mmCIF file of C-alpha atoms and ligand atoms in Angstrom:
data_model
loop_
_atom_site.group_PDB
_atom_site.id
_atom_site.type_symbol
_atom_site.label_atom_id
_atom_site.label_comp_id
_atom_site.label_asym_id
_atom_site.label_seq_id
_atom_site.Cartn_x
_atom_site.Cartn_y
_atom_site.Cartn_z
ATOM 1 C CA UNK A 3 -42.188 88.653 -97.246
ATOM 2 C CA UNK A 4 -38.766 90.053 -96.753
ATOM 3 C CA UNK A 5 -36.309 88.699 -94.121
ATOM 4 C CA UNK A 6 -33.348 89.973 -92.537
ATOM 5 C CA UNK A 7 -29.921 87.941 -92.814
ATOM 6 C CA UNK A 8 -27.352 90.073 -91.542
ATOM 7 C CA UNK A 9 -26.938 87.998 -88.429
ATOM 8 C CA UNK A 10 -27.636 84.910 -89.986
ATOM 9 C CA UNK A 11 -24.773 85.744 -92.686
ATOM 10 C CA UNK A 12 -22.325 86.495 -90.071
ATOM 11 C CA UNK A 13 -22.996 82.672 -88.560
ATOM 12 C CA UNK A 14 -21.060 80.000 -89.205
ATOM 13 C CA UNK A 15 -21.777 77.740 -92.223
ATOM 14 C CA UNK A 16 -24.930 75.435 -91.081
ATOM 15 C CA UNK A 17 -26.608 77.632 -89.489
ATOM 16 C CA UNK A 18 -30.013 78.002 -89.320
ATOM 17 C CA UNK A 19 -33.628 80.207 -88.761
ATOM 18 C CA UNK A 20 -36.815 79.622 -88.526
ATOM 19 C CA UNK A 21 -38.838 82.110 -89.802
ATOM 20 C CA UNK A 22 -42.675 81.741 -89.671
ATOM 21 C CA UNK A 23 -44.511 83.512 -92.693
ATOM 22 C CA UNK A 24 -48.069 84.992 -92.479
ATOM 23 C CA UNK A 25 -48.891 87.650 -95.544
ATOM 24 C CA UNK A 26 -51.236 88.873 -98.024
ATOM 25 C CA UNK A 27 -50.393 89.143 -101.191
ATOM 26 C CA UNK A 28 -51.597 89.052 -104.954
ATOM 27 C CA UNK A 29 -49.328 85.542 -105.873
ATOM 28 C CA UNK A 30 -51.106 84.733 -108.593
ATOM 29 C CA UNK A 31 -51.439 88.331 -110.362
ATOM 30 C CA UNK A 32 -55.085 87.838 -111.174
ATOM 31 C CA UNK A 33 -56.083 90.699 -108.753
ATOM 32 C CA UNK A 34 -57.124 88.919 -105.746
ATOM 33 C CA UNK A 35 -54.793 88.863 -102.435
ATOM 34 C CA UNK A 36 -54.407 85.344 -100.906
ATOM 35 C CA UNK A 37 -52.893 84.273 -97.220
ATOM 36 C CA UNK A 38 -49.927 82.634 -97.488
ATOM 37 C CA UNK A 39 -48.846 80.830 -94.116
ATOM 38 C CA UNK A 40 -46.120 78.378 -93.339
ATOM 39 C CA UNK A 41 -42.177 78.447 -92.616
ATOM 40 C CA UNK A 42 -39.412 79.047 -94.167
ATOM 41 C CA UNK A 43 -36.174 77.362 -92.682
ATOM 42 C CA UNK A 44 -32.994 79.705 -93.713
ATOM 43 C CA UNK A 45 -29.419 78.091 -93.757
ATOM 44 C CA UNK A 46 -26.385 79.974 -93.940
ATOM 45 C CA UNK A 47 -23.822 77.888 -96.854
ATOM 46 C CA UNK A 48 -20.377 78.310 -97.968
ATOM 47 C CA UNK A 49 -21.764 81.177 -100.425
ATOM 48 C CA UNK A 50 -25.482 81.752 -100.019
ATOM 49 C CA UNK A 51 -28.307 81.756 -97.727
ATOM 50 C CA UNK A 52 -30.441 78.521 -98.714
ATOM 51 C CA UNK A 53 -33.963 78.551 -97.991
ATOM 52 C CA UNK A 54 -36.320 76.073 -97.655
ATOM 53 C CA UNK A 55 -40.056 77.107 -97.504
ATOM 54 C CA UNK A 56 -43.259 75.323 -96.725
ATOM 55 C CA UNK A 57 -46.458 77.343 -97.388
ATOM 56 C CA UNK A 58 -49.868 76.610 -97.809
ATOM 57 C CA UNK A 59 -52.677 79.061 -99.167
ATOM 58 C CA UNK A 60 -56.182 78.944 -100.694
ATOM 59 C CA UNK A 61 -56.589 80.625 -104.414
ATOM 60 C CA UNK A 62 -59.824 80.866 -106.125
ATOM 61 C CA UNK A 63 -59.772 79.326 -109.585
ATOM 62 C CA UNK A 64 -62.185 79.027 -112.708
ATOM 63 C CA UNK A 65 -63.126 75.444 -113.622
ATOM 64 C CA UNK A 66 -62.028 74.291 -117.183
ATOM 65 C CA UNK A 67 -65.778 72.341 -117.496
ATOM 66 C CA UNK A 68 -67.908 74.680 -116.037
ATOM 67 C CA UNK A 69 -66.544 77.909 -116.225
ATOM 68 C CA UNK A 70 -67.138 78.647 -112.332
ATOM 69 C CA UNK A 71 -65.236 80.106 -109.330
ATOM 70 C CA UNK A 72 -63.941 77.518 -107.105
ATOM 71 C CA UNK A 73 -61.674 77.538 -103.813
ATOM 72 C CA UNK A 74 -58.710 75.440 -104.329
ATOM 73 C CA UNK A 75 -55.899 74.556 -101.933
ATOM 74 C CA UNK A 76 -52.346 75.548 -102.886
ATOM 75 C CA UNK A 77 -49.168 73.735 -101.406
ATOM 76 C CA UNK A 78 -46.276 76.393 -102.395
ATOM 77 C CA UNK A 79 -43.055 73.715 -101.777
ATOM 78 C CA UNK A 80 -39.962 75.267 -102.749
ATOM 79 C CA UNK A 81 -35.859 75.309 -102.126
ATOM 80 C CA UNK A 82 -33.296 78.309 -103.351
ATOM 81 C CA UNK A 83 -30.276 79.705 -102.689
ATOM 82 C CA UNK A 84 -30.316 83.067 -102.371
ATOM 83 C CA UNK A 85 -26.761 84.626 -103.504
ATOM 84 C CA UNK A 86 -25.584 87.981 -101.950
ATOM 85 C CA UNK A 87 -24.954 91.321 -103.696
ATOM 86 C CA UNK A 88 -22.977 92.584 -100.949
ATOM 87 C CA UNK A 89 -19.913 91.514 -98.946
ATOM 88 C CA UNK A 90 -21.324 91.505 -94.963
ATOM 89 C CA UNK A 91 -18.090 92.189 -93.422
ATOM 90 C CA UNK A 92 -16.117 94.578 -96.025
ATOM 91 C CA UNK A 93 -19.864 96.177 -97.338
ATOM 92 C CA UNK A 94 -18.105 96.169 -101.017
ATOM 93 C CA UNK A 95 -19.931 94.864 -104.069
ATOM 94 C CA UNK A 96 -19.755 91.575 -104.804
ATOM 95 C CA UNK A 97 -19.609 90.160 -108.652
ATOM 96 C CA UNK A 98 -23.463 89.822 -109.785
ATOM 97 C CA UNK A 99 -24.313 86.257 -109.932
ATOM 98 C CA UNK A 100 -23.325 84.076 -113.105
ATOM 99 C CA UNK A 101 -27.250 83.467 -113.336
ATOM 100 C CA UNK A 102 -29.331 86.374 -113.894
ATOM 101 C CA UNK A 103 -32.536 84.573 -113.085
ATOM 102 C CA UNK A 104 -30.906 83.816 -109.103
ATOM 103 C CA UNK A 105 -32.506 85.255 -106.093
ATOM 104 C CA UNK A 106 -30.084 87.714 -104.521
ATOM 105 C CA UNK A 107 -29.786 89.062 -100.919
ATOM 106 C CA UNK A 108 -30.023 92.790 -101.358
ATOM 107 C CA UNK A 109 -27.495 95.205 -100.258
ATOM 108 C CA UNK A 110 -29.099 95.821 -97.012
ATOM 109 C CA UNK A 111 -29.090 92.556 -96.278
ATOM 110 C CA UNK A 112 -32.523 91.371 -96.933
ATOM 111 C CA UNK A 113 -34.032 88.449 -98.449
ATOM 112 C CA UNK A 114 -37.739 88.895 -100.495
ATOM 113 C CA UNK A 115 -39.347 85.685 -100.926
ATOM 114 C CA UNK A 116 -42.141 87.243 -102.684
ATOM 115 C CA UNK A 117 -40.766 86.374 -106.273
ATOM 116 C CA UNK A 118 -40.179 83.172 -105.147
ATOM 117 C CA UNK A 119 -43.508 82.551 -103.600
ATOM 118 C CA UNK A 120 -45.048 84.107 -106.607
ATOM 119 C CA UNK A 121 -42.973 81.865 -109.315
ATOM 120 C CA UNK A 122 -44.041 78.336 -107.059
ATOM 121 C CA UNK A 123 -47.730 78.901 -106.526
ATOM 122 C CA UNK A 124 -48.107 79.534 -110.171
ATOM 123 C CA UNK A 125 -46.198 75.932 -110.618
ATOM 124 C CA UNK A 126 -48.331 74.426 -108.161
ATOM 125 C CA UNK A 127 -52.359 75.425 -109.595
ATOM 126 C CA UNK A 128 -53.137 72.928 -111.617
ATOM 127 C CA UNK A 129 -53.149 72.919 -115.216
ATOM 128 C CA UNK A 130 -56.849 71.619 -115.869
ATOM 129 C CA UNK A 131 -58.934 73.199 -112.854
ATOM 130 C CA UNK A 132 -61.859 71.373 -111.988
ATOM 131 C CA UNK A 133 -64.066 72.796 -109.485
ATOM 132 C CA UNK A 134 -64.838 68.991 -109.011
ATOM 133 C CA UNK A 135 -63.828 65.170 -110.529
ATOM 134 C CA UNK A 136 -67.719 65.028 -111.450
ATOM 135 C CA UNK A 137 -68.000 68.564 -112.614
ATOM 136 C CA UNK A 138 -70.672 67.995 -115.339
ATOM 137 C CA UNK A 139 -69.561 70.997 -117.453
ATOM 138 C CA UNK A 140 -72.117 73.312 -119.701
ATOM 139 C CA UNK A 141 -74.520 72.032 -121.666
ATOM 140 C CA UNK A 142 -72.855 72.188 -125.185
ATOM 141 C CA UNK A 143 -76.217 73.750 -127.019
ATOM 142 C CA UNK A 144 -77.485 76.095 -123.837
ATOM 143 C CA UNK A 145 -74.895 76.428 -121.804
ATOM 144 C CA UNK A 146 -76.332 75.636 -118.742
ATOM 145 C CA UNK A 147 -74.542 74.925 -115.835
ATOM 146 C CA UNK A 148 -75.302 71.412 -115.593
ATOM 147 C CA UNK A 149 -73.941 70.569 -112.048
ATOM 148 C CA UNK A 150 -77.137 72.896 -111.194
ATOM 149 C CA UNK A 151 -79.547 70.302 -112.829
ATOM 150 C CA UNK A 152 -80.645 69.446 -116.294
ATOM 151 C CA UNK A 153 -81.142 72.043 -119.004
ATOM 152 C CA UNK A 154 -84.206 71.681 -121.318
ATOM 153 C CA UNK A 155 -82.779 70.409 -123.927
ATOM 154 C CA UNK A 156 -83.560 67.573 -125.970
ATOM 155 C CA UNK A 157 -82.064 64.228 -125.406
ATOM 156 C CA UNK A 158 -80.938 63.587 -128.967
ATOM 157 C CA UNK A 159 -77.194 63.873 -130.091
ATOM 158 C CA UNK A 160 -77.883 66.285 -131.979
ATOM 159 C CA UNK A 161 -74.295 68.202 -133.832
ATOM 160 C CA UNK A 162 -75.416 71.810 -132.471
ATOM 161 C CA UNK A 163 -74.285 73.234 -135.642
ATOM 162 C CA UNK A 164 -77.390 71.251 -136.918
ATOM 163 C CA UNK A 165 -79.623 72.680 -133.356
ATOM 164 C CA UNK A 166 -80.488 75.842 -135.147
ATOM 165 C CA UNK A 167 -81.495 74.225 -138.524
ATOM 166 C CA UNK A 168 -84.026 71.582 -137.127
ATOM 167 C CA UNK A 169 -85.569 74.691 -135.415
ATOM 168 C CA UNK A 170 -86.072 76.612 -138.270
ATOM 169 C CA UNK A 171 -87.759 73.299 -139.767
ATOM 170 C CA UNK A 172 -89.771 72.654 -136.801
ATOM 171 C CA UNK A 173 -91.519 75.855 -136.915
ATOM 172 C CA UNK A 174 -92.052 75.104 -140.601
HETATM 173 ZN ZN1 ZN B 59 -66.605 72.215 -112.831
HETATM 174 ZN ZN1 ZN B 60 -78.971 72.691 -122.547
#
């Protein structure tokens, strides 16, 4: 997800470029590669290139209730400023940005969107991911996935800590 902005940096303030993204990347760091698509608009500002992206992907998440894996669409939307590290005209190094967390344009005038896409993808993942709002979850006693049907546990509401004791008693 690299974009060369050497042309744009030499254009008047307010100049824009639209850039199509279609990239495969391990955006969630979960070992899976996801296809990220969409558009980014780059705008030259007084001191930077402002990047505004609207990207979409579909990721694999684990349901917090049934622990099943499911596909989940993610919208990755962000606006970030990328600061030059080298002066486009003289080629000399510029002082580093005040905020060390700032995104930068490298010495070859490339913007790498990967880090921003990863950060915003993680933010877009729901804290408590559910495969379905009505997910029935796992049986507290036998661990069966109740989305796949009822289990054979007795219907009484027995505290699972006592369940084993009840089992032993009933064998006597
Ligand atoms: Zn679930
Ligand atoms: Zn059960």
